[in-house]
Tab-separated table of C-alpha atoms in Angstrom:
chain	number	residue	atom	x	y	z
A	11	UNK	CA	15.613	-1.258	-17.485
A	12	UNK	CA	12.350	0.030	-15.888
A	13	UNK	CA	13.232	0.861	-11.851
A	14	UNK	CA	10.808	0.455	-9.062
A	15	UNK	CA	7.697	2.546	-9.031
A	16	UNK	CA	4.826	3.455	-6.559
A	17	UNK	CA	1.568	2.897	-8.535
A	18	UNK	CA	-1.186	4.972	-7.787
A	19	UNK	CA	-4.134	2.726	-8.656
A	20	UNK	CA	-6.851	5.624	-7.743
A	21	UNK	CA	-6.718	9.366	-7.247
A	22	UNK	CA	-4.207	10.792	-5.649
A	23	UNK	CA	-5.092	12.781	-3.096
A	24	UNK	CA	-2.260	14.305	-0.284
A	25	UNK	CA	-5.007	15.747	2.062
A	26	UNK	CA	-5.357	12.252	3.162
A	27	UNK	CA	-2.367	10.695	5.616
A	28	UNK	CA	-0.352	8.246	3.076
A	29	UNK	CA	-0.195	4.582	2.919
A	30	UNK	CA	2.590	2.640	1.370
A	31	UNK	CA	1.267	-0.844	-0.029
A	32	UNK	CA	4.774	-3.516	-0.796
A	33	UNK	CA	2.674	-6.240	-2.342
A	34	UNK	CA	3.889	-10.012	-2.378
A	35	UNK	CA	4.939	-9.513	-5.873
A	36	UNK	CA	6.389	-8.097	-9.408
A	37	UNK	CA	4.936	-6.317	-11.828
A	38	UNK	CA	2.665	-9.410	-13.167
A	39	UNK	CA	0.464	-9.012	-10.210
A	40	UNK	CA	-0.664	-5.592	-10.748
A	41	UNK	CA	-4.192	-6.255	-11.445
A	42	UNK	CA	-4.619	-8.364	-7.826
A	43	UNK	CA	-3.560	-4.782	-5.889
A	44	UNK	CA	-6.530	-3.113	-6.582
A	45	UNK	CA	-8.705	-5.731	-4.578
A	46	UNK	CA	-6.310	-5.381	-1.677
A	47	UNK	CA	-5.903	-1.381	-1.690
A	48	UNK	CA	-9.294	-0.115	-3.051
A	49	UNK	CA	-11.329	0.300	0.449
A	50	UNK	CA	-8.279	1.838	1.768
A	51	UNK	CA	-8.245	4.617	-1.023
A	52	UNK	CA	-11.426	6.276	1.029
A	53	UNK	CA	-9.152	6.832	4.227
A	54	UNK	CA	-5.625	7.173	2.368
A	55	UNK	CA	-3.788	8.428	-0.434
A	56	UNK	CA	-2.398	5.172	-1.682
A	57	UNK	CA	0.675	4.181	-3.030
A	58	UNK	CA	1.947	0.507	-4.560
A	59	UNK	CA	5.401	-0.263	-4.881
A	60	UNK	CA	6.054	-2.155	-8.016
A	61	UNK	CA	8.640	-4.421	-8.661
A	62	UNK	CA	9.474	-4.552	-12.529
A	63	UNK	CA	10.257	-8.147	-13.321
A	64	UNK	CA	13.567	-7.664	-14.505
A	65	UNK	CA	14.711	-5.826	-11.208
A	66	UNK	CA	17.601	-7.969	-9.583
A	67	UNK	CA	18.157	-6.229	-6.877
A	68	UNK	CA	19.319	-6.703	-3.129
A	69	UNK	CA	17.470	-6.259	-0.165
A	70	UNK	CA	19.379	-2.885	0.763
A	71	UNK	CA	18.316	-2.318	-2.854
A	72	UNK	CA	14.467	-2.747	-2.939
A	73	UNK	CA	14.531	-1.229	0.478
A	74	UNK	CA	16.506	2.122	-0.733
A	75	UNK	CA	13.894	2.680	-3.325
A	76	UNK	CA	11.022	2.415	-1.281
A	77	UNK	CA	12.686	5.535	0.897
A	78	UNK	CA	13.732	7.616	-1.247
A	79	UNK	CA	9.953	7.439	-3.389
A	80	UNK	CA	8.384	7.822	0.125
A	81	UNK	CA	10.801	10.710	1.171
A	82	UNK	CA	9.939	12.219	-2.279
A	83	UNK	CA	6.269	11.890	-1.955
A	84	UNK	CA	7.064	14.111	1.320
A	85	UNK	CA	8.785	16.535	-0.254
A	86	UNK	CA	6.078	17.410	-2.317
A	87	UNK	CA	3.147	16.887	-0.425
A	88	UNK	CA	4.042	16.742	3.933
A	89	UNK	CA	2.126	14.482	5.822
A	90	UNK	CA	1.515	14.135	9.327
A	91	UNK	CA	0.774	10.412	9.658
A	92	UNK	CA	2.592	7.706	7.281
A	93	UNK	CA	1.354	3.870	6.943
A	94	UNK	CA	3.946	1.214	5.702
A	95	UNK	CA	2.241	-1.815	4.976
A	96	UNK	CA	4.288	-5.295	3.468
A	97	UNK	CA	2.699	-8.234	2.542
A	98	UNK	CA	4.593	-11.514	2.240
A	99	UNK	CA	7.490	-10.933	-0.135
A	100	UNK	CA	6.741	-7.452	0.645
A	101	UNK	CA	6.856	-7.357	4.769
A	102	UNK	CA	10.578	-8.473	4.125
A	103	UNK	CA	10.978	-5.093	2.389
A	104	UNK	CA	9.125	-3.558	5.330
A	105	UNK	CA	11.243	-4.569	7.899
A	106	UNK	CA	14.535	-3.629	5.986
A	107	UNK	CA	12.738	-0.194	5.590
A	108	UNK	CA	11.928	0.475	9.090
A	109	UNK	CA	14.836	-0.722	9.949
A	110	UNK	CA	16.706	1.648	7.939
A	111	UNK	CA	14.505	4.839	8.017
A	112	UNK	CA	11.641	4.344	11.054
A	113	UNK	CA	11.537	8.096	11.495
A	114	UNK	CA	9.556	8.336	8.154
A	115	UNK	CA	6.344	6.422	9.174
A	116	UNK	CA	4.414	6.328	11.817
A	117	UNK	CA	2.419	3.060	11.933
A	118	UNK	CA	3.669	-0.235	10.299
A	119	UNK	CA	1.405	-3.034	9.037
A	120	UNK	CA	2.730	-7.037	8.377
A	121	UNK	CA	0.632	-9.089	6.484
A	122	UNK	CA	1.900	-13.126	6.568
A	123	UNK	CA	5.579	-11.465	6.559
A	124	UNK	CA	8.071	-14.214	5.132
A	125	UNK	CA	10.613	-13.672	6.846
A	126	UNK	CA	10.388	-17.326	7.844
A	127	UNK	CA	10.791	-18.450	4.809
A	128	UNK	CA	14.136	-19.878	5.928
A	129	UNK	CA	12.924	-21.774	8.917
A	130	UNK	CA	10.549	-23.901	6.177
A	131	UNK	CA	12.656	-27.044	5.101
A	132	UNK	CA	11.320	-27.492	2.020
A	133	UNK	CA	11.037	-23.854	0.544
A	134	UNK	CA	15.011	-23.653	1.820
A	135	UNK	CA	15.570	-26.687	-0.430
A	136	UNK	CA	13.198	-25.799	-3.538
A	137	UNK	CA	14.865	-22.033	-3.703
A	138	UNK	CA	18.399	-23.990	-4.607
A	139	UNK	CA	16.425	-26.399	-7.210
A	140	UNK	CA	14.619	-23.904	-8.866
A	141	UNK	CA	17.432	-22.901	-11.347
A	142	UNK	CA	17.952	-26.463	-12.306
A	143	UNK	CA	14.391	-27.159	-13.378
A	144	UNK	CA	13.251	-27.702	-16.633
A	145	UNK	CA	10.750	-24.574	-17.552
A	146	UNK	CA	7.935	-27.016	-18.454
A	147	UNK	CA	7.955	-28.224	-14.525
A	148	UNK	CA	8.501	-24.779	-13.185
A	149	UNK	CA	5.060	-24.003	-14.999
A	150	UNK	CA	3.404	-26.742	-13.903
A	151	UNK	CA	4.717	-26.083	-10.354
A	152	UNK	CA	3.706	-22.499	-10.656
A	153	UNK	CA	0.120	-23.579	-11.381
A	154	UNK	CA	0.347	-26.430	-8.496
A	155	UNK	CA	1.581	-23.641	-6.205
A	156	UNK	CA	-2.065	-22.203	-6.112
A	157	UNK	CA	-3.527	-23.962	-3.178
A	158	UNK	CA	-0.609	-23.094	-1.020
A	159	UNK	CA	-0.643	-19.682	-2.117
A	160	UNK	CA	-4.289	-18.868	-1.148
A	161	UNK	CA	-7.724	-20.190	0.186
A	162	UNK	CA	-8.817	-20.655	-3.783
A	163	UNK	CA	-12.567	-20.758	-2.542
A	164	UNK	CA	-11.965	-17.597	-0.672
A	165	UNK	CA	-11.011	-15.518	-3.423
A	166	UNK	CA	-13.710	-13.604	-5.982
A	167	UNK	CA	-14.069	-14.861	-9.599
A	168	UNK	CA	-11.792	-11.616	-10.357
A	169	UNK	CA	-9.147	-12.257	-7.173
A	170	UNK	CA	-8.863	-15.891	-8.762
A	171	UNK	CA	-7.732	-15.014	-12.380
A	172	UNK	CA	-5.654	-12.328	-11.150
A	173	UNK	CA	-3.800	-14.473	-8.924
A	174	UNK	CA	-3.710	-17.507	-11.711
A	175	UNK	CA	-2.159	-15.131	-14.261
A	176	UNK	CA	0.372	-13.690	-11.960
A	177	UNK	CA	1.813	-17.099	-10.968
A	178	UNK	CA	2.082	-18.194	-14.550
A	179	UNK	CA	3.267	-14.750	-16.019
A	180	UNK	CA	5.827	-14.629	-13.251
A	181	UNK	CA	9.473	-15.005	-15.184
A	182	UNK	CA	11.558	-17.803	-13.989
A	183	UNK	CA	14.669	-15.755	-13.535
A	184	UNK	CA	12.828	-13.589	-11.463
A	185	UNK	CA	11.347	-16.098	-9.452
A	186	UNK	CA	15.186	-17.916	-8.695
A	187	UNK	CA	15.870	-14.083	-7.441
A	188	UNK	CA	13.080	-13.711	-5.473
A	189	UNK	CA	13.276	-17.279	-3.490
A	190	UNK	CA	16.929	-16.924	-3.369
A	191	UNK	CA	16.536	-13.447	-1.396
A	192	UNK	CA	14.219	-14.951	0.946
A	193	UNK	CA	16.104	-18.146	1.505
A	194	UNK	CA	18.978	-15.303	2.490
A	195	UNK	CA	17.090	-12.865	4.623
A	196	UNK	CA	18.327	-11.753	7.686
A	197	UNK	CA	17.186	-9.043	9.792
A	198	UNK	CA	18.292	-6.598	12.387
A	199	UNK	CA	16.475	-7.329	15.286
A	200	UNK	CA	18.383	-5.688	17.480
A	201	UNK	CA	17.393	-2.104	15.290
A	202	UNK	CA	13.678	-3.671	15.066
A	203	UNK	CA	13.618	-4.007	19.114
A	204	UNK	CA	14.352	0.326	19.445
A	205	UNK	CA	11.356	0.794	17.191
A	206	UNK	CA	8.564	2.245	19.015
A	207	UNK	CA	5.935	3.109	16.163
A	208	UNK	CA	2.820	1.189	16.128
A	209	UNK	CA	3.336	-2.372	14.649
A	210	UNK	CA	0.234	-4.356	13.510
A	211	UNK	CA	0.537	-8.117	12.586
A	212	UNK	CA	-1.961	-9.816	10.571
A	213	UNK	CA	-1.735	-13.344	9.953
A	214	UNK	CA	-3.669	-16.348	8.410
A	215	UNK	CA	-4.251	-19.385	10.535
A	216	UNK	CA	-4.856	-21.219	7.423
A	217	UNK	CA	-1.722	-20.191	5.660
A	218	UNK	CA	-0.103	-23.380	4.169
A	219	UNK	CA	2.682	-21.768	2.950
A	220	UNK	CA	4.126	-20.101	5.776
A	221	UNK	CA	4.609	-20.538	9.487
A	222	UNK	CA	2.678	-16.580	9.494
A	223	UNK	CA	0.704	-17.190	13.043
A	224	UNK	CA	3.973	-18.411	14.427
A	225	UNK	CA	6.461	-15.668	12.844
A	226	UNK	CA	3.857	-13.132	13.906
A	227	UNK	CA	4.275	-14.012	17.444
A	228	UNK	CA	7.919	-13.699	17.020
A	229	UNK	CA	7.504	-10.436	15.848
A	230	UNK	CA	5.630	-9.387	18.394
A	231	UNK	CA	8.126	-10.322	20.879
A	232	UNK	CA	10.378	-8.217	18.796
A	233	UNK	CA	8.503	-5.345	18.382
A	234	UNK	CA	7.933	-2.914	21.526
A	235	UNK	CA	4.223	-1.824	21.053
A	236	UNK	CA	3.211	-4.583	18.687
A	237	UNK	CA	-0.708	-5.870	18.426
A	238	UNK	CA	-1.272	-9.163	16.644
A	239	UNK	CA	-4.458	-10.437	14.611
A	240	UNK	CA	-5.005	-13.762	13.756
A	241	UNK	CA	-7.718	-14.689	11.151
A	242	UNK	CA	-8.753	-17.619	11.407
A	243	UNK	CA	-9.904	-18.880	7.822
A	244	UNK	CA	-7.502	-16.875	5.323
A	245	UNK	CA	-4.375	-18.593	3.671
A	246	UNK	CA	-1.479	-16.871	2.635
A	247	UNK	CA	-2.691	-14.305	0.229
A	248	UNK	CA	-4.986	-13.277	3.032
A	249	UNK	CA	-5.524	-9.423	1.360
A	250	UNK	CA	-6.693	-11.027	-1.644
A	251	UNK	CA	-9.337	-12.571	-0.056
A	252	UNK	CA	-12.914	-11.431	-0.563
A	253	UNK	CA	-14.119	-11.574	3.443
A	254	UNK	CA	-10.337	-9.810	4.366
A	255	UNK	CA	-11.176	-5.608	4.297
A	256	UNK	CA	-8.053	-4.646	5.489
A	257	UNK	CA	-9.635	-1.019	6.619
A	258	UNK	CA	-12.282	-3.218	8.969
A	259	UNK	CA	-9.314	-4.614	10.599
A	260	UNK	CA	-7.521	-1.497	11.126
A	261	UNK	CA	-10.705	-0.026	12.531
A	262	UNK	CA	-11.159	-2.674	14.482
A	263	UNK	CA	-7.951	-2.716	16.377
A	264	UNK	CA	-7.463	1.135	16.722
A	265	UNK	CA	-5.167	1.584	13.904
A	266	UNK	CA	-6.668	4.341	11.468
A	267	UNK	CA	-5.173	7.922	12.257
């Protein structure tokens, strides 16, 4: 069985301060990173963690993995500024990581974190259903799902198909894992609330999957030196979309090295 991987979509390049993407998915969404990473690639050396679909692990799992690749990307190549960035499935991972290990990064970026996934009735509920539905309505789901998982009209021709074949290529198992680790996250706050690295939380008004405006402003109250951005026409899969340039909002609020 394949293990977790960071993906370097571009050129690597360690004169530049590294930037650790966790992307709201597995494997299947590979080809949707590259729109959310590529502007980012002219101000860091950027690094993907992938998810193979067939990983089953915990929490204290996925986040393990992500520090010991970033500690090795250290060892070979030192760095004086390190950016952890989680989107969605993938702030989760975040905040178990800096939780864990803050004294490897030095800013931290949460994009639509769901770690309120458990405070949404109906998510709680469909997370226990999902392994007792037939595969035929679990694909038809998956494709109904779309609308909730984005701003469709916000998305480029390329961000659209991406995003389409990820939701149908995702594997059902993997999917019952997934939603059954978020219907079962917890985090440390009490750890979060000593961290005093530069938190940044980005957050879709328009997100009709998630609470994400609301949890940020939890966060933030959570956080000790937190700033929070709101934008005001993105869904969930707000780095997907083609007016989101994650390196304009960074410059824009003060957060590039």
């Amino acid at each position: 069985m394949k293990k977790p991987y960071f993906l370097t979509i571009g050129h690597a390049n360690p004169d530049l301060p590294l930037f650790v993407f966790l992307p709201g998915m597995d494997e299947t969404g590979k080809e949707l990173i590259q729109c959310q990473t590529s502007s980012l690639e002219t101000v860091f050396d950027v690094r993907s963690f992938i998810i193979p679909a067939d990983e089953m692990g915990s929490w204290n799992d996925l986040s393990q993995q992500v520090i010991a690749l970033t500690q090795a990307e250290l060892n070979r190549y030192p760095r004086s500024s390190v950016y952890l960035c989680g989107e969605s499935f993938g702030g989760n991972i975040a905040l178990k990581v800096v939780s864990q290990a803050p004294e490897l990064f030095t800013h931290l970026i949460l994009a639509n974190s769901a770690s309120s996934f458990h405070r949404v009735p109906w998510l709680d509920l469909g997370a226990l259903l999902l392994p007792w539905t037939p595969r035929f309505l679990y694909e038809l789901s998956s494709y109904l799902a779309l609308p909730f998982l984005s701003q469709v009209h916000r998305l480029s021709p390329i961000a659209q198909k991406a995003l389409l074949k990820a939701v149908q290529d995702a594997p059902k198992k993997t999917a019952e894992q997934r939603l059954e680790l978020l219907r079962t996250f917890e985090m440390d706050t009490a750890k979060l609330a000593q961290i005093t690295l530069p938190v940044l939380l980005i957050s879709g008004r328009d997100d009709h999957l998630l609470p994400s405006v609301e949890e940020a402003q939890r966060l933030s109250q959570i956080f000790p030196n937190a700033q929070q951005i709101t934008l005001p026409h993105s869904g969930h899969a707000c780095l997907a979309e083609a007016d989101t340039n994650l390196l304009a909002i960074l410059r824009s609020t003060h957060f590039l090295p």
